[in-house]
Coordinates of C-alpha atoms and ligand atoms in Angstrom, one line a residue:
Chain D
M1 CA 60.4 174.1 -46.6
T2 CA 63.4 173.2 -48.7
T3 CA 62.4 169.6 -48.7
A4 CA 58.8 170.4 -49.7
L5 CA 60.2 172.7 -52.4
S6 CA 62.3 169.9 -53.9
T7 CA 59.3 167.5 -53.6
T8 CA 57.2 169.9 -55.7
A9 CA 60.0 170.4 -58.2
A10 CA 60.4 166.6 -58.5
K11 CA 56.6 166.3 -59.1
A12 CA 56.7 168.4 -62.2
P13 CA 58.5 166.0 -64.5
Q14 CA 56.4 163.2 -63.0
A15 CA 53.2 164.9 -64.0
G16 CA 54.6 165.6 -67.5
V17 CA 55.5 162.0 -67.9
D18 CA 52.1 160.9 -66.6
L19 CA 50.4 163.2 -69.2
L20 CA 52.5 161.6 -71.9
R21 CA 51.6 158.1 -70.7
I22 CA 48.0 158.8 -70.5
V23 CA 48.0 160.3 -74.0
R24 CA 49.6 157.0 -75.2
I25 CA 46.9 155.0 -73.4
N26 CA 44.3 157.1 -75.1
E27 CA 45.8 156.5 -78.5
E28 CA 45.8 152.8 -77.9
I29 CA 42.2 152.8 -76.8
K30 CA 41.3 154.8 -80.0
S31 CA 42.8 152.0 -82.1
V32 CA 41.0 149.3 -80.1
V33 CA 37.7 151.2 -80.7
N34 CA 38.4 151.2 -84.5
V35 CA 39.1 147.5 -84.4
A36 CA 36.0 146.8 -82.4
F37 CA 34.0 148.5 -85.1
K38 CA 35.6 146.2 -87.7
I39 CA 34.5 143.1 -85.7
N40 CA 30.9 144.3 -85.8
I41 CA 31.0 144.5 -89.6
M42 CA 32.8 141.1 -89.9
A43 CA 30.2 139.6 -87.5
L44 CA 27.4 140.8 -89.7
N45 CA 29.0 139.3 -92.8
A46 CA 29.5 136.1 -90.9
I47 CA 25.9 136.0 -89.9
F48 CA 24.8 136.3 -93.6
L49 CA 27.3 133.7 -94.6
A50 CA 26.0 131.3 -92.0
K51 CA 22.5 131.9 -93.2
R52 CA 23.5 131.0 -96.7
A53 CA 25.3 127.9 -95.5
G54 CA 22.0 126.9 -93.7
V55 CA 21.8 124.0 -91.2
A56 CA 25.4 123.0 -91.6
A57 CA 26.6 126.4 -90.2
R58 CA 24.0 126.9 -87.5
G59 CA 26.5 126.7 -84.7
F60 CA 28.7 129.2 -86.5
G61 CA 25.8 131.6 -86.9
V62 CA 25.1 131.5 -83.2
L63 CA 28.7 132.3 -82.4
S64 CA 28.8 135.1 -85.0
N65 CA 25.8 136.6 -83.2
E66 CA 27.7 136.3 -80.0
L67 CA 30.7 138.0 -81.5
R68 CA 28.5 140.8 -82.7
V69 CA 27.2 141.3 -79.2
F70 CA 30.8 141.1 -78.0
S71 CA 31.9 143.9 -80.4
Q72 CA 29.0 146.1 -79.1
D73 CA 30.0 145.4 -75.4
L74 CA 33.6 146.1 -76.3
R75 CA 32.7 149.5 -77.8
D76 CA 30.7 150.4 -74.7
C77 CA 33.5 149.3 -72.5
M78 CA 36.0 151.4 -74.6
S79 CA 33.8 154.5 -74.4
S80 CA 33.8 154.2 -70.6
L81 CA 37.6 153.8 -70.7
T82 CA 37.8 156.9 -72.9
S83 CA 35.9 159.0 -70.4
L84 CA 38.1 157.7 -67.6
V85 CA 41.2 158.6 -69.7
H86 CA 39.7 162.1 -70.2
G87 CA 39.3 162.4 -66.5
C88 CA 42.9 161.4 -65.9
V89 CA 44.1 163.9 -68.6
N90 CA 42.1 166.6 -66.9
D91 CA 43.5 165.8 -63.4
V92 CA 47.1 165.6 -64.7
S93 CA 46.7 168.9 -66.4
L94 CA 45.4 170.5 -63.2
M95 CA 48.3 169.0 -61.3
L96 CA 50.7 170.6 -63.9
Q97 CA 49.1 173.9 -63.2
D98 CA 49.2 173.3 -59.4
I99 CA 52.9 172.6 -59.6
R100 CA 53.6 175.9 -61.3
H101 CA 51.4 177.9 -59.0
T102 CA 52.9 176.2 -55.9
R103 CA 56.4 176.8 -57.2
L104 CA 55.7 180.5 -57.6
L105 CA 53.8 180.9 -54.3
R106 CA 56.6 179.1 -52.4
H107 CA 59.1 181.3 -54.0
A108 CA 57.1 184.4 -53.0
A109 CA 56.7 183.0 -49.5
E110 CA 60.4 182.5 -49.2
M111 CA 61.0 186.1 -50.1
T112 CA 58.3 187.4 -47.8
N113 CA 57.6 187.4 -44.0
G114 CA 54.1 187.0 -42.8
T115 CA 51.6 184.4 -41.8
R116 CA 49.0 185.2 -44.4
M117 CA 51.2 183.7 -47.1
A118 CA 51.6 180.5 -45.1
E119 CA 47.8 180.2 -44.9
V120 CA 47.6 180.7 -48.7
L121 CA 50.3 178.0 -49.3
A122 CA 48.5 175.6 -46.9
R123 CA 45.3 176.1 -48.8
R124 CA 47.1 175.6 -52.1
E125 CA 48.7 172.4 -50.7
R126 CA 45.2 171.1 -49.7
E127 CA 43.9 171.8 -53.2
N128 CA 47.0 170.0 -54.7
E129 CA 46.2 167.0 -52.5
R130 CA 42.6 167.1 -53.6
H131 CA 43.7 167.0 -57.3
A132 CA 46.2 164.3 -56.5
A133 CA 43.6 162.2 -54.7
S134 CA 41.2 162.6 -57.6
L135 CA 43.9 161.4 -60.1
A136 CA 44.7 158.4 -57.8
S137 CA 41.1 157.4 -57.8
Q138 CA 40.7 157.9 -61.6
R139 CA 43.8 155.9 -62.1
K140 CA 42.5 153.1 -60.0
Q141 CA 39.1 153.1 -61.8
L142 CA 40.9 153.1 -65.1
K143 CA 43.0 150.1 -64.1
R144 CA 39.9 148.2 -63.0
A145 CA 38.1 149.1 -66.2
L146 CA 41.1 147.8 -68.2
E147 CA 41.0 144.5 -66.3
D148 CA 37.3 144.2 -67.0
A149 CA 38.0 144.9 -70.7
F150 CA 40.8 142.4 -70.8
R151 CA 38.6 139.6 -69.3
M152 CA 35.9 140.5 -71.8
V153 CA 38.3 140.2 -74.7
E154 CA 39.6 136.8 -73.4
L155 CA 36.0 135.7 -73.6
G156 CA 35.9 137.0 -77.2
G157 CA 38.9 135.0 -77.9
V158 CA 37.2 131.8 -76.8
L159 CA 34.2 132.7 -79.0
A160 CA 36.5 133.3 -82.0
K161 CA 38.3 130.0 -81.4
S162 CA 35.0 128.1 -81.1
A163 CA 33.9 129.7 -84.4
K164 CA 37.0 128.3 -86.0
I165 CA 36.0 124.8 -84.8
E166 CA 32.4 125.3 -85.9
A167 CA 33.7 126.4 -89.4
A168 CA 35.1 122.9 -90.0
Y169 CA 31.5 121.6 -89.9
G170 CA 30.4 124.0 -92.6
Q171 CA 30.6 121.4 -95.4
S172 CA 30.8 123.3 -98.7
F173 CA 31.1 126.6 -96.8
A174 CA 33.9 125.3 -94.6
V175 CA 36.6 127.3 -96.4
P176 CA 35.0 130.7 -96.3
L177 CA 33.7 130.1 -92.8
S178 CA 37.2 129.2 -91.5
Q179 CA 38.7 132.2 -93.3
V180 CA 36.2 134.5 -91.5
S181 CA 36.7 132.8 -88.2
S182 CA 40.5 133.1 -88.5
E183 CA 40.1 136.8 -89.2
F184 CA 38.0 137.0 -86.0
D185 CA 40.6 135.2 -84.0
G186 CA 43.4 137.4 -85.4
I187 CA 41.6 140.6 -84.6
V188 CA 40.5 139.6 -81.1
E189 CA 44.1 138.5 -80.5
E190 CA 45.3 142.0 -81.7
I191 CA 42.9 143.7 -79.2
R192 CA 44.0 141.3 -76.4
A193 CA 47.7 142.3 -77.0
S194 CA 46.8 146.0 -77.0
L195 CA 44.9 145.7 -73.7
E196 CA 47.7 143.5 -72.3
S197 CA 50.2 146.3 -73.0
L198 CA 47.8 148.9 -71.5
R199 CA 47.4 146.9 -68.3
H200 CA 51.2 147.1 -67.9
S201 CA 51.5 150.8 -68.7
A202 CA 53.9 152.5 -66.3
F203 CA 51.1 154.9 -65.6
F204 CA 49.7 152.3 -63.2
A205 CA 53.0 151.5 -61.6
G206 CA 53.7 152.4 -58.0
R207 CA 50.4 154.0 -57.1
Chain Q
M1 CA 63.8 190.9 -55.5
K2 CA 62.4 194.0 -57.1
T3 CA 62.9 197.5 -55.6
T4 CA 60.0 199.7 -54.4
K5 CA 60.1 203.4 -54.6
T6 CA 57.4 205.8 -53.4
I7 CA 57.0 208.3 -56.2
F8 CA 54.1 210.2 -54.7
Q9 CA 52.9 210.6 -51.1
D10 CA 50.3 212.8 -49.4
G11 CA 49.3 211.3 -46.1
D12 CA 48.1 207.8 -46.8
H13 CA 47.6 208.5 -50.5
K14 CA 50.6 207.0 -52.2
W15 CA 52.0 205.8 -55.5
I16 CA 54.6 203.1 -55.2
A17 CA 56.7 201.9 -58.2
I18 CA 57.9 198.3 -58.1
V19 CA 60.8 198.1 -60.4
R20 CA 64.1 196.5 -61.6
D21 CA 64.9 193.0 -60.5
P22 CA 68.6 192.1 -60.8
E23 CA 67.7 188.4 -60.5
K24 CA 65.2 188.4 -63.4
P25 CA 66.3 186.3 -66.3
N26 CA 66.9 188.2 -69.5
Y27 CA 64.4 186.3 -71.6
L28 CA 61.6 188.0 -69.7
I29 CA 60.9 191.6 -70.5
D30 CA 61.4 193.9 -67.6
T31 CA 58.2 195.5 -66.3
N32 CA 57.2 198.2 -63.8
E33 CA 54.3 197.6 -61.5
Y34 CA 52.6 200.4 -59.6
L35 CA 50.5 200.4 -56.5
V36 CA 48.1 203.2 -55.7
A37 CA 47.3 203.2 -52.0
H38 CA 44.6 205.3 -50.4
G39 CA 43.0 205.0 -47.0
G40 CA 44.5 201.6 -46.3
Q41 CA 43.3 200.1 -49.6
G42 CA 45.4 199.4 -52.7
L43 CA 45.0 199.1 -56.5
L44 CA 47.7 197.3 -58.3
L45 CA 48.4 198.5 -61.8
D46 CA 49.5 195.9 -64.4
P47 CA 50.7 193.3 -61.8
G48 CA 52.9 191.6 -64.3
G49 CA 53.6 188.1 -65.6
A50 CA 53.3 184.9 -63.5
E51 CA 57.0 184.3 -63.5
V52 CA 57.7 187.7 -61.9
F53 CA 55.0 187.2 -59.3
P54 CA 57.4 186.2 -56.4
A55 CA 59.6 189.3 -57.0
V56 CA 56.6 191.6 -57.3
F57 CA 54.7 190.1 -54.4
S58 CA 57.7 190.2 -52.0
A59 CA 58.6 193.8 -53.0
L60 CA 55.0 194.9 -52.6
S61 CA 54.7 193.1 -49.2
S62 CA 57.6 195.1 -47.9
E63 CA 55.6 198.3 -48.3
F64 CA 52.0 197.3 -48.2
D65 CA 49.8 194.6 -46.8
P66 CA 48.9 192.6 -49.9
S67 CA 45.6 191.4 -48.3
A68 CA 44.5 195.1 -48.4
L69 CA 44.6 195.0 -52.2
A70 CA 41.1 195.9 -53.5
G71 CA 41.8 195.3 -57.1
I72 CA 44.0 195.0 -60.1
F73 CA 43.9 197.4 -63.0
A74 CA 45.0 195.7 -66.3
S75 CA 45.8 198.2 -69.0
H76 CA 45.3 195.5 -71.6
Q77 CA 45.5 191.7 -72.2
D78 CA 49.2 191.0 -72.6
P79 CA 50.9 188.2 -70.6
D80 CA 53.4 190.6 -69.2
I81 CA 50.5 192.7 -67.9
C82 CA 48.5 190.2 -65.9
S83 CA 49.3 186.5 -66.4
S84 CA 50.0 186.5 -62.6
L85 CA 46.3 187.1 -62.0
A86 CA 45.6 183.6 -60.7
L87 CA 48.3 183.9 -58.1
W88 CA 47.1 187.2 -56.8
L89 CA 43.7 185.7 -56.5
E90 CA 45.0 182.8 -54.5
F91 CA 46.0 185.4 -52.0
N92 CA 43.0 187.6 -52.3
P93 CA 40.1 185.7 -53.8
G94 CA 37.6 188.6 -53.6
M95 CA 39.8 191.0 -55.5
R96 CA 38.4 192.6 -58.6
C97 CA 40.1 193.1 -61.9
Y98 CA 39.4 196.2 -64.0
V99 CA 39.9 195.6 -67.7
S100 CA 38.6 196.7 -71.1
W101 CA 35.3 194.9 -72.0
L102 CA 37.2 193.8 -75.1
W103 CA 39.3 191.5 -73.0
S104 CA 37.0 190.6 -70.2
S105 CA 36.4 187.1 -71.5
F106 CA 40.1 186.6 -72.6
I107 CA 41.8 187.5 -69.3
P108 CA 39.9 184.8 -67.4
H109 CA 42.3 182.4 -69.2
F110 CA 44.9 183.8 -66.7
G111 CA 42.6 183.2 -63.8
G112 CA 39.5 184.5 -62.0
N113 CA 35.8 183.9 -62.4
A114 CA 32.6 185.8 -63.4
D115 CA 32.8 187.8 -60.2
T116 CA 36.4 188.9 -60.7
F117 CA 36.1 191.2 -63.6
V118 CA 34.8 194.7 -64.0
S119 CA 34.5 195.6 -67.7
L120 CA 35.5 199.0 -68.7
P121 CA 33.5 200.6 -71.5
D122 CA 35.4 202.1 -74.5
E123 CA 34.8 205.7 -73.2
G124 CA 36.5 204.9 -69.9
A125 CA 35.2 204.9 -66.4
D126 CA 35.7 206.4 -62.9
I127 CA 37.1 204.1 -60.3
S128 CA 37.0 205.0 -56.6
L129 CA 39.8 203.7 -54.4
N130 CA 38.4 204.2 -50.9
G131 CA 37.1 207.6 -51.9
L132 CA 40.1 208.5 -54.1
P133 CA 38.8 209.3 -57.6
L134 CA 40.7 207.5 -60.4
Q135 CA 40.0 207.6 -64.0
A136 CA 40.4 204.9 -66.7
V137 CA 41.4 206.9 -69.7
P138 CA 40.9 205.4 -73.2
A139 CA 44.2 204.7 -75.1
H140 CA 42.8 202.2 -77.6
Y141 CA 45.1 200.8 -80.3
L142 CA 48.2 202.0 -78.3
H143 CA 49.1 199.3 -78.6
S144 CA 46.2 197.0 -77.7
S145 CA 42.9 197.5 -79.4
G146 CA 41.2 197.7 -75.9
N147 CA 43.7 199.7 -73.9
F148 CA 43.4 202.1 -70.9
N149 CA 45.6 204.4 -68.9
L150 CA 44.9 205.2 -65.3
Y151 CA 44.8 208.9 -64.2
D152 CA 45.0 210.1 -60.6
K153 CA 44.1 213.8 -60.9
T154 CA 44.8 214.4 -57.2
A155 CA 48.4 213.1 -57.5
K156 CA 48.7 214.3 -61.1
V157 CA 50.1 210.9 -62.1
L158 CA 49.2 209.1 -65.3
F159 CA 49.9 205.4 -65.6
S160 CA 50.4 205.0 -69.3
G161 CA 50.8 201.3 -69.8
D162 CA 52.9 200.5 -72.9
I163 CA 52.8 204.2 -74.0
G164 CA 56.1 205.8 -73.1
A165 CA 57.7 202.4 -72.7
A166 CA 61.5 202.1 -73.3
L167 CA 63.7 199.1 -73.5
L168 CA 66.7 200.4 -71.5
P169 CA 70.2 199.0 -71.7
P170 CA 72.0 198.2 -68.4
G171 CA 73.6 201.3 -67.0
E172 CA 70.9 203.5 -68.4
D173 CA 68.0 202.1 -66.5
G174 CA 67.4 204.8 -63.9
L175 CA 63.8 205.1 -62.5
F176 CA 63.3 208.6 -63.9
V177 CA 64.1 209.9 -67.4
E178 CA 67.2 212.1 -66.9
N179 CA 68.2 213.1 -70.4
F180 CA 65.1 213.0 -72.6
D181 CA 66.9 213.0 -76.0
R182 CA 69.2 210.1 -74.9
H183 CA 66.3 208.2 -73.3
I184 CA 63.9 208.5 -76.2
R185 CA 66.2 206.6 -78.5
H186 CA 65.4 203.5 -76.5
A187 CA 61.6 204.2 -76.9
E188 CA 61.5 204.9 -80.6
G189 CA 61.6 201.4 -82.1
F190 CA 59.2 200.2 -79.5
H191 CA 56.6 202.9 -80.3
R192 CA 57.0 202.6 -84.1
R193 CA 56.5 198.8 -84.0
W194 CA 54.0 198.3 -81.2
M195 CA 51.7 201.2 -81.7
G196 CA 49.3 200.5 -84.5
S197 CA 47.4 203.7 -85.3
N198 CA 48.5 207.2 -86.0
E199 CA 44.9 208.4 -85.7
A200 CA 44.6 206.8 -82.2
K201 CA 47.9 208.3 -81.3
R202 CA 46.8 211.8 -82.3
R203 CA 43.7 211.5 -80.2
W204 CA 45.6 210.3 -77.2
C205 CA 48.1 213.1 -77.5
E206 CA 45.3 215.7 -77.7
R207 CA 43.5 214.2 -74.7
V208 CA 46.5 213.9 -72.4
A209 CA 47.9 217.3 -73.4
Q210 CA 44.9 218.8 -71.6
M211 CA 45.5 216.9 -68.4
E212 CA 47.6 218.1 -65.6
I213 CA 50.3 215.5 -65.3
D214 CA 53.4 215.7 -63.1
M215 CA 54.5 212.1 -63.8
L216 CA 53.8 209.8 -66.7
C217 CA 54.5 206.2 -65.7
P218 CA 55.0 203.6 -68.3
Q219 CA 54.9 199.8 -67.8
H220 CA 58.5 199.4 -69.2
G221 CA 61.4 201.8 -68.8
A222 CA 61.6 205.1 -67.0
I223 CA 59.1 207.6 -65.6
Y224 CA 58.8 211.0 -67.3
Q225 CA 58.3 213.9 -64.9
G226 CA 57.9 217.6 -65.1
A227 CA 58.7 219.1 -68.5
D228 CA 59.6 215.7 -69.9
V229 CA 55.9 214.7 -69.8
Q230 CA 55.0 217.3 -72.4
R231 CA 58.2 216.6 -74.3
F232 CA 57.1 213.0 -74.6
I233 CA 53.6 213.9 -75.8
N234 CA 55.1 216.2 -78.5
W235 CA 57.6 213.6 -79.5
F236 CA 55.0 210.9 -79.7
D237 CA 52.7 213.2 -81.7
G238 CA 55.3 213.7 -84.3
L239 CA 56.2 210.0 -84.6
Q240 CA 55.0 207.8 -87.5
V241 CA 53.8 204.6 -85.9
G242 CA 52.5 201.3 -87.3
V243 CA 55.7 200.9 -89.2
V244 CA 57.2 197.5 -89.8
N245 CA 60.1 196.6 -92.0
G246 CA 59.6 193.4 -93.9
Ligands
FE2_1 FE1 51.6 195.2 -74.3
FE2_2 FE1 54.1 195.7 -72.0

């Protein structure tokens, strides 16, 4: 019983730290969502620019369209990440509550004789395990969704780099087109770096 | 661990006070919990905060089978009254909680679900504990705006919640009031500041003065018995409440 008590006590700071980490992940995802929205507007501008440039920027126009689709896909992907993060926040909060209840029930059990309390504790432990298992599964799903997002953004990076090359064929529009494509590239790189750091969050370590 | 003291007994009809925990940290206000038992069933009055649950639970278990608790009576919504609710429900999921209708959607933040709560109307209600008639007596605005005492006319005991509460210094924390004048000094500041309405106080004093009460049992401090009950009512009647400096 003493061992289990200390295990429960050790879990409390872990759950608190998890909550902090998951909140940071959420903040990072929010900033990626903002940036993804920016790409959409940039892509629209780029499409108009390519139309004005005409035949010379046809390739660029196609890529801008692709980037617009990419920004939409990215936003969809981020909204599913957001709901997974919310699921994790919920489960970590439940675990924090479990930890407090378990601590108090254990303390009561230590001070009391009787089998009924042991049953109640066992039921509480089963509930704790259920919440922990749910968190583990959400954590795994979040990790997988982040990997998917990362691969998608790498593809976006290829698009942005191709747009840079295409911009060079834009004749009199080469300068504004390459400016736009550089901005694309910069932003996609920013998102890539964000997701890269999220993939390595300590929240995913060890479990 | 807290101490239990049987303050009334007639066969299996009992009032047990659960009081004073030497291990309780000082930053938590000291509380008294009471169990009314009758015919093998129990009603726990103001079961206390979550942090004191282990001490209350273990003390109660020494006297009474906690799985025979039929319900909890919450005089009002404060955390020192019933933030332990979720823990009691873990032990006894079917248990009911009697509380003012005013708080019946607030207290579930401490635990329980739609089936847990029995809302008490402002005018009060009769509660039967395995045939023992108990009465939820209105004491609104003293201090909570939805506030009840619990009266057991058979035992002549009134559980008065925060009314009559005293913050007793160590060494003067006996279970019963021994010297009224000395005791009441520790109750005065509390009543002036926590009790909000002179009008409500007057109505409460008139109401309880007509009741037969051998013991008036507050949620903090010491129990008034015998002549001290009327002494307390008279004192409270004369006190100006709802006073704050600043
Ligand atoms: Fe209170
Ligand atoms: Fe209180």
